[in-house]
XYZ file of C-alpha atoms in Angstrom:
221
model
C 0.000 0.000 0.000
C 2.869 2.386 0.746
C 4.536 1.634 -2.580
C 1.266 2.115 -4.496
C 0.656 5.439 -2.734
C 4.188 6.591 -3.579
C 3.772 5.689 -7.263
C 0.428 7.506 -7.398
C 1.891 10.663 -5.853
C 4.810 10.681 -8.287
C 2.347 10.227 -11.146
C 0.317 13.224 -10.029
C -2.643 11.055 -8.990
C -4.584 10.982 -5.747
C -3.203 8.067 -3.652
C -5.396 5.628 -1.774
C -5.622 7.128 1.764
C -5.881 3.712 3.416
C -2.218 3.557 4.429
C -1.582 2.773 8.106
C 1.432 2.463 10.334
C 1.742 0.683 13.648
C 4.554 0.410 16.187
C 5.147 -2.566 18.435
C 7.948 -3.254 20.908
C 9.726 -6.476 20.050
C 11.261 -6.797 23.532
C 9.982 -5.815 26.962
C 11.921 -2.883 28.378
C 12.117 -4.614 31.747
C 14.740 -5.740 34.249
C 13.827 -8.283 36.931
C 15.761 -9.272 40.045
C 14.797 -12.307 42.122
C 15.839 -12.091 45.783
C 15.880 -15.530 47.444
C 15.592 -16.097 51.193
C 17.989 -18.896 52.246
C 17.627 -18.544 56.021
C 17.547 -21.526 58.372
C 13.763 -21.877 58.133
C 14.081 -22.849 54.451
C 15.646 -26.103 55.650
C 12.178 -27.239 56.825
C 11.156 -30.581 55.262
C 8.003 -30.874 53.194
C 5.494 -33.716 53.254
C 6.106 -34.269 49.547
C 9.864 -34.688 50.160
C 12.706 -32.205 49.939
C 12.839 -28.857 51.691
C 11.490 -25.345 51.235
C 14.811 -24.302 49.705
C 14.624 -27.195 47.222
C 11.316 -25.834 45.950
C 12.667 -22.266 45.842
C 15.625 -23.405 43.745
C 13.367 -25.329 41.362
C 10.965 -22.407 40.946
C 13.784 -19.949 40.267
C 15.511 -22.350 37.852
C 12.354 -22.829 35.781
C 11.623 -19.115 35.605
C 15.258 -18.283 34.841
C 15.255 -20.707 31.897
C 12.122 -19.040 30.524
C 13.485 -15.503 30.972
C 16.756 -16.532 29.358
C 14.950 -17.958 26.328
C 12.890 -14.761 25.994
C 15.926 -12.524 26.294
C 14.623 -10.708 29.387
C 17.252 -8.952 31.508
C 17.362 -10.599 34.940
C 19.524 -11.175 37.979
C 19.438 -13.654 40.863
C 20.469 -12.858 44.461
C 20.228 -14.905 47.651
C 20.471 -13.591 51.196
C 20.752 -14.578 54.855
C 22.029 -12.751 57.936
C 23.815 -13.245 61.224
C 23.260 -9.908 62.898
C 23.291 -6.389 61.500
C 27.010 -6.510 60.716
C 26.882 -9.789 58.808
C 24.229 -9.758 56.076
C 25.364 -12.215 53.424
C 24.381 -11.604 49.801
C 25.140 -14.375 47.306
C 25.326 -13.268 43.687
C 23.889 -16.175 41.697
C 23.584 -14.273 38.418
C 24.437 -10.683 37.609
C 22.565 -8.709 34.954
C 25.596 -8.667 32.683
C 26.211 -12.415 33.010
C 24.901 -15.092 30.687
C 22.716 -17.689 32.384
C 25.308 -20.411 31.954
C 26.576 -23.509 33.726
C 28.294 -21.467 36.443
C 25.079 -19.606 37.304
C 23.109 -22.844 37.401
C 25.749 -24.384 39.665
C 25.614 -21.419 42.065
C 21.832 -21.716 42.211
C 21.986 -25.450 42.855
C 24.635 -24.901 45.541
C 22.577 -22.557 47.725
C 22.184 -23.865 51.274
C 19.975 -22.978 54.240
C 21.240 -21.180 57.336
C 21.170 -18.090 59.536
C 18.445 -15.427 59.738
C 16.319 -13.070 57.621
C 17.299 -9.388 57.826
C 15.114 -8.412 54.897
C 15.438 -4.628 55.030
C 19.185 -4.667 54.434
C 18.794 -7.244 51.671
C 16.154 -5.081 49.970
C 18.430 -2.052 50.025
C 21.310 -4.016 48.527
C 19.025 -5.503 45.860
C 17.738 -2.015 45.077
C 21.290 -0.792 44.505
C 21.937 -3.726 42.147
C 18.824 -3.332 40.003
C 19.100 0.446 40.229
C 22.125 0.234 37.925
C 20.055 -1.181 35.066
C 18.938 1.146 32.277
C 15.491 -0.273 31.473
C 12.384 1.866 31.895
C 10.803 -0.684 34.244
C 12.531 -2.489 37.119
C 10.927 -5.325 39.047
C 12.169 -6.894 42.293
C 10.538 -10.161 43.415
C 11.351 -11.472 46.902
C 10.908 -15.155 47.814
C 10.638 -15.759 51.559
C 9.032 -18.273 53.904
C 8.534 -16.119 56.993
C 8.707 -12.715 58.623
C 12.056 -10.918 59.074
C 14.146 -11.994 62.062
C 17.721 -11.874 63.312
C 19.788 -12.875 66.327
C 20.343 -9.322 67.585
C 16.703 -8.161 67.441
C 14.192 -9.206 70.086
C 11.091 -7.584 68.571
C 10.382 -8.753 64.989
C 8.237 -5.651 64.440
C 11.442 -3.600 64.326
C 12.697 -5.604 61.346
C 9.282 -5.560 59.676
C 9.190 -1.767 59.901
C 12.767 -1.554 58.630
C 11.872 -3.729 55.628
C 8.752 -1.620 55.012
C 10.879 1.533 54.936
C 13.262 -0.195 52.510
C 10.338 -1.145 50.233
C 9.075 2.451 50.311
C 12.568 3.593 49.347
C 12.565 1.205 46.384
C 9.247 2.600 45.201
C 10.683 6.122 45.407
C 13.479 4.958 43.082
C 10.952 3.663 40.549
C 11.506 0.007 41.459
C 8.441 -2.242 41.792
C 8.964 -4.557 44.782
C 6.786 -7.640 45.176
C 6.823 -10.215 47.973
C 6.077 -13.913 47.493
C 5.473 -15.664 50.820
C 5.577 -19.444 51.245
C 3.075 -20.640 53.829
C 1.072 -18.495 56.225
C 3.803 -17.587 58.733
C 4.944 -14.402 57.011
C 1.703 -13.359 55.289
C 0.853 -10.461 57.621
C 4.434 -9.209 57.609
C 4.636 -9.293 53.807
C 1.427 -7.299 53.461
C 2.772 -4.686 55.861
C 6.143 -4.532 54.082
C 5.099 -4.556 50.427
C 1.464 -3.442 50.603
C -1.648 -5.551 50.186
C -1.551 -5.415 46.390
C 2.144 -6.303 46.170
C 2.264 -9.507 48.217
C 1.270 -13.003 47.150
C 0.729 -15.890 49.561
C 1.531 -19.373 48.276
C -0.387 -21.619 50.680
C 1.176 -24.852 49.435
C 4.940 -24.525 49.017
C 5.018 -27.152 46.255
C 2.875 -24.841 44.098
C 5.593 -22.183 43.990
C 7.144 -23.102 40.592
C 3.870 -22.552 38.730
C 2.756 -19.572 40.831
C 6.084 -17.734 40.506
C 6.154 -18.019 36.719
C 2.512 -16.928 36.461
C 3.244 -13.927 38.669
C 6.293 -12.837 36.691
C 4.582 -12.942 33.321
C 1.542 -11.134 34.700
C 3.703 -8.376 36.170
C 5.838 -8.184 33.029
C 2.756 -7.372 30.942
C 1.840 -4.301 33.021
């Protein structure tokens, strides 16, 4: 139609006006960072066999394979803590890394231990994804309980700290979403991330399907 209209115009004729143009993004302008809780509580055994961490690793592996095939920019971080001065962040995959054998090995090698100082982990994750250049940045946290640590007696202090961290992420233009395994941390996650930004997975074994569904739903927004 464009060629016909061009020929008509050059011939001094009135072109057919039914020429349309559309624009469509071929790739999502999105970066996603998965933050994985590996605290001691993820060692808990499941009735179906394995542990909470086993299911977390499987869910992240399946989603990572899908994101890699689609060409989405993503990173993988794990965290645990042993007091305010010892918050351990494990870089499983950086945004600039290919999702290769080394990344898969680091994911498979994650182990359970220590505590859950979520606020500090959120701030570190925000600094990591804050360096990406996409127009949309999404942080998804996988956890199986409310924040806790050995040097804090009142868990509400850590919940409020994590809530302030989540508010700070939002101020930076980062969408933070909490995925909670089981009911133990449901109330805390709602308080930290907001009612619309927290998802409760009642049955831990359902996480692989639920996590992928969540990601692709959020990625379409």
